[in-house]
Coordinates of C-alpha atoms in Angstrom, one line a residue:
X1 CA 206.8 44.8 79.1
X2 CA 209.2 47.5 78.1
X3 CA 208.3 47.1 74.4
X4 CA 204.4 47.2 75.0
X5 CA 205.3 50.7 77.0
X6 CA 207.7 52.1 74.3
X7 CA 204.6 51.2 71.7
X8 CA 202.5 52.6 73.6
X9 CA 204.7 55.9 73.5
X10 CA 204.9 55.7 70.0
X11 CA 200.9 55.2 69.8
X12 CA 200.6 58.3 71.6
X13 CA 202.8 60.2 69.7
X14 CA 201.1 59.5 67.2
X15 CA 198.4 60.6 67.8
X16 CA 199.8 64.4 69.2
X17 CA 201.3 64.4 65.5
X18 CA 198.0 64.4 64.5
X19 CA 196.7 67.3 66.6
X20 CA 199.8 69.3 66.0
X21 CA 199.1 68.8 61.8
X22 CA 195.5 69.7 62.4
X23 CA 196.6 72.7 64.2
X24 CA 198.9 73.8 61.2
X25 CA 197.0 72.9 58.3
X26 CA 194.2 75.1 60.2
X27 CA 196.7 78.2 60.8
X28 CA 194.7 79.5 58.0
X29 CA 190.6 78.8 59.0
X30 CA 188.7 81.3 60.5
X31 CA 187.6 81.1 64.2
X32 CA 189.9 77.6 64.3
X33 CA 190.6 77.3 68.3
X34 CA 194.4 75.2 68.6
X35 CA 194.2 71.8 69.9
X36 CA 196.7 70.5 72.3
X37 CA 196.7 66.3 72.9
X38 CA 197.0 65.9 76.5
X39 CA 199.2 62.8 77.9
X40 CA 198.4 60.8 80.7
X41 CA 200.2 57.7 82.3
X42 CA 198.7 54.3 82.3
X43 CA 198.8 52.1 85.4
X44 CA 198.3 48.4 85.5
X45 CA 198.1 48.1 88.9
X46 CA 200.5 50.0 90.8
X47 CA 202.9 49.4 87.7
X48 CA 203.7 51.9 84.9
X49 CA 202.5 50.2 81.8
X50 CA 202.7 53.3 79.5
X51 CA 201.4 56.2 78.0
X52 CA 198.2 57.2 76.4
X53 CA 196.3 60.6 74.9
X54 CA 193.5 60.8 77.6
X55 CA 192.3 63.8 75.7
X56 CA 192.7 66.6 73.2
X57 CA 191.5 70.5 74.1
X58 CA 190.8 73.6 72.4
X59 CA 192.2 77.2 73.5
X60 CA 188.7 78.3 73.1
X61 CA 189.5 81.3 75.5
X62 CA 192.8 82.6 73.7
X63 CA 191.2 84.9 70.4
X64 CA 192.8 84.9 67.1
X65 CA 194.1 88.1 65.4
X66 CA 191.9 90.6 63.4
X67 CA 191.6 90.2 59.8
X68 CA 189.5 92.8 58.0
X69 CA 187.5 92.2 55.2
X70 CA 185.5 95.3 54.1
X71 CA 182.0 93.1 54.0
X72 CA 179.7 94.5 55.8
X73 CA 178.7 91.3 57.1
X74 CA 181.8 89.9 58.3
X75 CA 182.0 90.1 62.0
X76 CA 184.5 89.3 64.2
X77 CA 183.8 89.3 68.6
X78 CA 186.3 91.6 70.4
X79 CA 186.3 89.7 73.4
X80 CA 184.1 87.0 74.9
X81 CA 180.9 85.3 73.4
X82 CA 180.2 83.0 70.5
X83 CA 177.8 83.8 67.6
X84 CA 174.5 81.6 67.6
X85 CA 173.1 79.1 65.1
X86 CA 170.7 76.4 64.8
X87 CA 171.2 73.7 61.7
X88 CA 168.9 72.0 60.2
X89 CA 168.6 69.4 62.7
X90 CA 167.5 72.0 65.6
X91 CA 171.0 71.9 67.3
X92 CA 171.9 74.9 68.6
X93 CA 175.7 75.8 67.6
X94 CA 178.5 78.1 68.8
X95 CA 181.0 79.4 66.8
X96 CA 183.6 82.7 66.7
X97 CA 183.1 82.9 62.4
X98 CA 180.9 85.5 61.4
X99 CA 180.9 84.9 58.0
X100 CA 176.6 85.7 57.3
X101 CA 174.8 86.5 54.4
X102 CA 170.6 86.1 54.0
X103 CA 169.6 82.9 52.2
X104 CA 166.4 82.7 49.7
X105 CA 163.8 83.4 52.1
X106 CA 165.8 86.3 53.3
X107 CA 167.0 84.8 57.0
X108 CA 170.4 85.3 57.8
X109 CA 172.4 82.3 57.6
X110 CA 176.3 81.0 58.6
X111 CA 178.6 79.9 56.4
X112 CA 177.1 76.7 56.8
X113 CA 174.0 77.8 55.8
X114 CA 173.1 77.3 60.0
X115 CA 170.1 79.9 60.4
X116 CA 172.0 82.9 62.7
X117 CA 170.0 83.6 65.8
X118 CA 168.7 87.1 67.6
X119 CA 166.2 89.3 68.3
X120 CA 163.8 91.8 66.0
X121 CA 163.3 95.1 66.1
X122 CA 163.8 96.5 69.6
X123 CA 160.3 97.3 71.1
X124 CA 160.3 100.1 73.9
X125 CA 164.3 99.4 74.2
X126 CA 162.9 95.3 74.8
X127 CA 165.0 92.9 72.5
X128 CA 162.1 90.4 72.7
X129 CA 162.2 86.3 72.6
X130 CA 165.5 84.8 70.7
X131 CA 164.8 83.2 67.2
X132 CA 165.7 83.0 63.7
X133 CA 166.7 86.6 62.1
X134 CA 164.5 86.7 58.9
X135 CA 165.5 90.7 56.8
X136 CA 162.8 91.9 55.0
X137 CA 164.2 92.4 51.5
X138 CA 160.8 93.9 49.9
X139 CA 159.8 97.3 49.3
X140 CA 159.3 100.0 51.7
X141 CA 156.5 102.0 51.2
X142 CA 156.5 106.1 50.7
X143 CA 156.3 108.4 53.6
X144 CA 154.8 111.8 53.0
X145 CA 156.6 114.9 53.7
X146 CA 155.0 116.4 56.9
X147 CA 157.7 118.8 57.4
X148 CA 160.3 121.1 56.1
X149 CA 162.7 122.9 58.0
X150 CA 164.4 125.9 57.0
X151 CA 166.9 127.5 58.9
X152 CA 169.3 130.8 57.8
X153 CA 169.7 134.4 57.8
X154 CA 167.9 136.2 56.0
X155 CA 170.0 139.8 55.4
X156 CA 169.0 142.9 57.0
X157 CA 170.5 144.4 54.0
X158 CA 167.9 143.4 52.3
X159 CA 165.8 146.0 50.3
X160 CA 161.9 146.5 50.1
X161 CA 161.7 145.4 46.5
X162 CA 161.3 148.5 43.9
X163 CA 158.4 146.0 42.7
X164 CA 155.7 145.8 45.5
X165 CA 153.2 143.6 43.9
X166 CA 154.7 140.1 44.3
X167 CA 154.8 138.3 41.2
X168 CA 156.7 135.0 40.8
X169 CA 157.4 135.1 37.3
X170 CA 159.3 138.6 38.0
X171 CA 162.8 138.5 40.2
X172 CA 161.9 142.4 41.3
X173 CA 159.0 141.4 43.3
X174 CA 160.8 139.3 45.7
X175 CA 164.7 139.4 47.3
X176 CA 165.0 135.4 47.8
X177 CA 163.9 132.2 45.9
X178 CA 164.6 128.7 47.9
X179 CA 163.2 125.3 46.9
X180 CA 162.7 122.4 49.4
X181 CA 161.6 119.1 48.4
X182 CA 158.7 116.9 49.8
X183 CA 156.5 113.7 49.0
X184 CA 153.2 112.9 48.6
X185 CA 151.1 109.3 49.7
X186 CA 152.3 108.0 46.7
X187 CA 155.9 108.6 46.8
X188 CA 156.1 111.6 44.1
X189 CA 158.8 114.1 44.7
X190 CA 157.2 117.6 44.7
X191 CA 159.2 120.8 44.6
X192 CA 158.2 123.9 47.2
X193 CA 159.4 127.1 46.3
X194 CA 159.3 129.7 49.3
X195 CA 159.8 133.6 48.0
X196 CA 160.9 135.7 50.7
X197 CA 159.7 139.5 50.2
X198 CA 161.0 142.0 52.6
X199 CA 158.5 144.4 53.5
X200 CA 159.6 146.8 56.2
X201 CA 162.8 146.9 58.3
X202 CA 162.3 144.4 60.4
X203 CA 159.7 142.0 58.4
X204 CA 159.7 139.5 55.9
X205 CA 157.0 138.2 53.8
X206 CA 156.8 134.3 52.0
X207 CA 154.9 132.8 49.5
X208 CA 154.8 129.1 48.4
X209 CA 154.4 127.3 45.3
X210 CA 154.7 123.8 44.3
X211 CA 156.1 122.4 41.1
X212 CA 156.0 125.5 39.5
X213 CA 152.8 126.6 39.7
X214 CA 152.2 130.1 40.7
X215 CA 151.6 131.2 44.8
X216 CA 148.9 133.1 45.6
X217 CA 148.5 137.5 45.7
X218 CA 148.5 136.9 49.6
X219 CA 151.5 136.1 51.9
X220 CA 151.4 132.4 53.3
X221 CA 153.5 133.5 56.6
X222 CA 154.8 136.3 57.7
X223 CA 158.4 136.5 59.7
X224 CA 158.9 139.1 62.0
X225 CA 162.2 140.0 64.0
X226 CA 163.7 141.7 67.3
X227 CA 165.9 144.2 67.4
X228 CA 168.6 141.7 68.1
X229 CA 167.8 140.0 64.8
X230 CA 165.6 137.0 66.5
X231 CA 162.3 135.4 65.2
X232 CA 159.3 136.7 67.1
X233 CA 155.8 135.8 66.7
X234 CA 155.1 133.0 64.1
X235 CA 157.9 131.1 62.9
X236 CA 155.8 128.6 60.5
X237 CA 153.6 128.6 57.7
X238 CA 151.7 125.5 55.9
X239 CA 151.8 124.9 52.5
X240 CA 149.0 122.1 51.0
X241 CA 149.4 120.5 47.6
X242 CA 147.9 117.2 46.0
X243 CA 149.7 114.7 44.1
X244 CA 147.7 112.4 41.2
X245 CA 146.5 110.1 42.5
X246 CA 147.5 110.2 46.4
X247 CA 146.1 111.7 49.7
X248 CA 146.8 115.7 49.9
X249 CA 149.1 116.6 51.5
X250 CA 149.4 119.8 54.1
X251 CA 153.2 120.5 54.8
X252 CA 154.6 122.4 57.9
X253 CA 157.7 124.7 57.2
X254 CA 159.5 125.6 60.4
X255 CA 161.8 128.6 60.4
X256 CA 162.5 128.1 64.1
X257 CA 166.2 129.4 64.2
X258 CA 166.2 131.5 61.7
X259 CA 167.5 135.1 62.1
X260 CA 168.1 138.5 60.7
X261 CA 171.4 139.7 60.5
X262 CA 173.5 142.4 58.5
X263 CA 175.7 140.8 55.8
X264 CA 175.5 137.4 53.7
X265 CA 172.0 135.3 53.4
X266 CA 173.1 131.9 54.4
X267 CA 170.4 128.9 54.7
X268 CA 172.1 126.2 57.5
X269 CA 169.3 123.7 56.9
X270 CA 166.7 123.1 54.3
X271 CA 165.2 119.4 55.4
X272 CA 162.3 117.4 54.9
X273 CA 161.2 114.4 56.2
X274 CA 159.2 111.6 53.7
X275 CA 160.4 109.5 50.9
X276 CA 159.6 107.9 48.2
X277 CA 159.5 104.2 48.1
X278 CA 162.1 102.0 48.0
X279 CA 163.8 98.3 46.9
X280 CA 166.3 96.4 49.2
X281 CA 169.8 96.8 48.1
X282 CA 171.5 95.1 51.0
X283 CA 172.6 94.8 54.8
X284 CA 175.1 95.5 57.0
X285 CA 176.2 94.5 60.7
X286 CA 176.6 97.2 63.4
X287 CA 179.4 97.1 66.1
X288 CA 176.3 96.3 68.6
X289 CA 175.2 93.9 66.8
X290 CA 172.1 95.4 64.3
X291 CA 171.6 94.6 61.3
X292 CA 170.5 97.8 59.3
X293 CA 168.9 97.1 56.3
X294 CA 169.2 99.7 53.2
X295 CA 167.0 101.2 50.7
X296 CA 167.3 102.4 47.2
X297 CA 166.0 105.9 48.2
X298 CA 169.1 106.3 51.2
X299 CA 166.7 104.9 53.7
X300 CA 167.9 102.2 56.2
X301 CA 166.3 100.7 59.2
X302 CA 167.3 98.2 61.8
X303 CA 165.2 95.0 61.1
X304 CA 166.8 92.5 64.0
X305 CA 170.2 92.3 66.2
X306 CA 172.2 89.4 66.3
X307 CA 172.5 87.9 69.6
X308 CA 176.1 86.3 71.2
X309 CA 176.5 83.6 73.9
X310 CA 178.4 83.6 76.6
X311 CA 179.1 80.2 79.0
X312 CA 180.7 79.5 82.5
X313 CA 183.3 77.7 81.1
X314 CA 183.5 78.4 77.7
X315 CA 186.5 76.0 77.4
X316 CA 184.7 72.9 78.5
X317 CA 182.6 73.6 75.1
X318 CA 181.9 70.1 73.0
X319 CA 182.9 70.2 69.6
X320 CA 181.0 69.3 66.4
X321 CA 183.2 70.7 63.3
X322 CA 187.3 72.8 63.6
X323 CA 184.8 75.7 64.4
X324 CA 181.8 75.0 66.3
X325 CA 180.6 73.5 69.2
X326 CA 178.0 72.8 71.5
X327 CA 176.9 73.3 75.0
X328 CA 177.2 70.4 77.5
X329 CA 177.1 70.3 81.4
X330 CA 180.8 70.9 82.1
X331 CA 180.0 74.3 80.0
X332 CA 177.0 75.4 81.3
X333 CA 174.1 76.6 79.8
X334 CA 174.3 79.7 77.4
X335 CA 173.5 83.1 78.6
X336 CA 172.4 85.1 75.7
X337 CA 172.5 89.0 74.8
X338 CA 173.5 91.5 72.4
X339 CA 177.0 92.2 71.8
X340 CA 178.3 94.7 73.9
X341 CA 176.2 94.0 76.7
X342 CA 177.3 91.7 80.0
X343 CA 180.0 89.3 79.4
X344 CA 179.5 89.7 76.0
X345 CA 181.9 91.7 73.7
X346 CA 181.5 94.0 70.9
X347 CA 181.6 93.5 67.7
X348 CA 184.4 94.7 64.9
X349 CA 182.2 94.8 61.6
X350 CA 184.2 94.4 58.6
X351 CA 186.7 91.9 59.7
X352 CA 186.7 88.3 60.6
X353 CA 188.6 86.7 63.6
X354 CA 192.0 84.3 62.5
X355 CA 193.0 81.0 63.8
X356 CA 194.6 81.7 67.6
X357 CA 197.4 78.9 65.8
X358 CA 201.1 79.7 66.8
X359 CA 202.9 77.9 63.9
X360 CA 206.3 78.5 65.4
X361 CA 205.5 76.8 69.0
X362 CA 203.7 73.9 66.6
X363 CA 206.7 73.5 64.6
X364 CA 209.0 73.6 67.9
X365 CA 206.6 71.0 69.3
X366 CA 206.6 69.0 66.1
X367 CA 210.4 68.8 66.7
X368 CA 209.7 67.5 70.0
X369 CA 207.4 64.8 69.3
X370 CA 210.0 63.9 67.0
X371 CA 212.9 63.5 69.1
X372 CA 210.4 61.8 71.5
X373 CA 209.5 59.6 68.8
X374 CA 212.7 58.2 67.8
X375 CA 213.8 57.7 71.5
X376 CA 210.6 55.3 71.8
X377 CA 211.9 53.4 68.9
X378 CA 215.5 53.0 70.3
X379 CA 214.0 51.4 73.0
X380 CA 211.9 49.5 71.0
X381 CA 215.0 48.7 68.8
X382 CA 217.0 47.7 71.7
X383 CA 214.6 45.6 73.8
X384 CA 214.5 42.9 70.3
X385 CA 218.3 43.1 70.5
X386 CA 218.1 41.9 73.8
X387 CA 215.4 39.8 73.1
X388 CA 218.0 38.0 69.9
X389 CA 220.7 38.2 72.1
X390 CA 219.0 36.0 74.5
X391 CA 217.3 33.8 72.3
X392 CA 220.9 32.8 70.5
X393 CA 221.9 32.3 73.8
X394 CA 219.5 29.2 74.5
X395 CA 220.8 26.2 73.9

């Protein structure tokens, strides 16, 4: 009997020897949650008749250490939750790796090529039914330029120009030259030149032209100001121009802000909206969780947010690989949202989450299992000494 239980010690030893390796040869694997082999006594009847492994956990609730990466989509969950993927067979899978890139058809896959799950573009603050995150990674199309806004001061220094019939082509006609850009339908960048003529002390006259072309003998606004050097009256005037090919285009220029002060001319802001089109150059991952797609002409949009999962008991999770795992009834069902929101933690873009593995507690354990090991075979040893002992005995 005593040699069946000291096998059985050495059985189960065994067998933490192999959790304890696994634990150090992942020390290294991203989002690897340490194992710890659980012993239990065996009973045969109300006798001891050994030991056995009755199971092996994972510290699923104990995060690894930050590693950063630079990639802008490498995630890593500061706190609780567990990215979400579904494989090919339609299991849905949790794991702490956020290692994603888009695949062929432009959804946004795992390391494991797992399609990651979340939610599209936010409607009215809404983030809409769960799914497969698919980027668009097509053109966007042009937006035209609606509106320029120009803010400054324009100097009361200023003099009327000795010149008093405005002529673009002649710098003496006018005290102040500024060009703004804008698009048309198409996507054509157009360049709007606002001359600013200073025609009594507290007045200022501008004319536009586009790409060059020459404005016309009448003023297109005219900017007035207080004695305190504020705009009164109008404070925007409309230029129109039309691109080959595209819809014409009527453009609003707002001088709301502007002012007229002794000293420097200064411009502050000189903005339009619209742009031309342009191709996908990549993605990146947000700290809550968007993915913000970017353009070729420095436009960017969020096309979808990835969502996390967070459980009951997040360490009664099943497990299907070193990294993932699956929901069962000791775990509860998931409860899904956007990171950042809930349970759920944020997210540190950039950087991917480490193994939780302490290699010096493994090691110290290794020595244990060790010791442990050899004092199973002593007894084993000594139990067939007795056994010879006896045996020589016999007659």
């Amino acid at each position: 009997m005593s040699f069946d239980i000291a096998l059985s010690g050495i059985q189960a030893i065994n067998e933490q020897l192999e959790t304890v390796s696994n634990n150090i040869a992942n020390a290294s694997t991203y989002g690897f949650k340490a194992g710890r082999a659980n012993f239990s006594s065996v009973m045969a009847g109300t006798k001891a008749n050994g030991v056995e492994i009755g199971s092996v956990t994972q510290n699923i609730g104990q995060n690894g250490s930050m590693t950063t990466t630079g990639r802008g989509l490498d995630a890593a969950i500061d706190g609780r939750g567990f990215f979400v993927s579904v494989n090919q067979q339609g299991t849905t899978q949790y794991s702490r790796v956020g290692i994603f890139s888009p695949d062929t058809k432009g959804f946004l896959v795992d390391s494991n090529g797992n399609r990651v799950q979340g939610y599209g573009p936010s409607k009215n603050g809404s983030l809409g039914v769960i799914g497969d995150v698919q980027i668009p990674t097509g053109q966007i199309p042009a937006v035209a330029t609606t509106n320029i806004a120009y803010t400054g001061n324009l100097s009361a220094d200023w003099t009327v120009p000795a010149t008093t019939t405005f002529n673009a082509t002649d710098s003496s006609s006018y005290n102040m030259v500024k060009q703004s850009l804008a698009f048309d339908s198409l996507g054509t960048q157009h360049t709007v030149s606002q001359y600013f003529v200073k025609t009594g002390t507290s007045a200022v006259d501008v004319y536009y032209g586009v790409d060059g072309n020459p404005p016309g003998a009448t003023p297109d606004v005219q900017l007035t100001f207080d004695t305190n050097g504020q705009l009164t009256g109008t404070t925007s005037g409309t230029v129109g121009f039309t691109g080959t090919g595209a819809t014409a285009s009527s453009v609003k220029i707002d001088y709301t802000g502007t002012t007229y002060f002794a000293g420097e001319t200064t411009t502050t802001t000189n903005r339009s909206d619209g742009y031309a089109s342009g191709s996908f150059v990549g993605v990146e991952m947000a700290p809550d969780g968007s993915l913000v797609a970017k353009y070729s002409n420095d436009q960017s949009q969020v096309v979808g947010t990835v969502a996390l999962a967070t459980f009951a008991n997040e360490g009664a999770l099943s497990a299907v690989s070193q990294t993932s795992w699956v929901a069962n009834a000791s775990s509860g069902a998931a409860l899904y949202g956007s990171p950042g929101v809930g349970l759920a933690g944020k997210l540190s873009t950039g950087t991917l989450e480490g193994s939780n593995v302490d290699v010096t507690s493994e090691l110290v354990g290794l020595m244990t299992s060790q010791r442990n090991y050899q004092a199973n075979s002593k007894v084993m040893t000594t139990e067939n000494q007795m056994m010879q002992a006896l045996m020589q005995a016999l007659p």
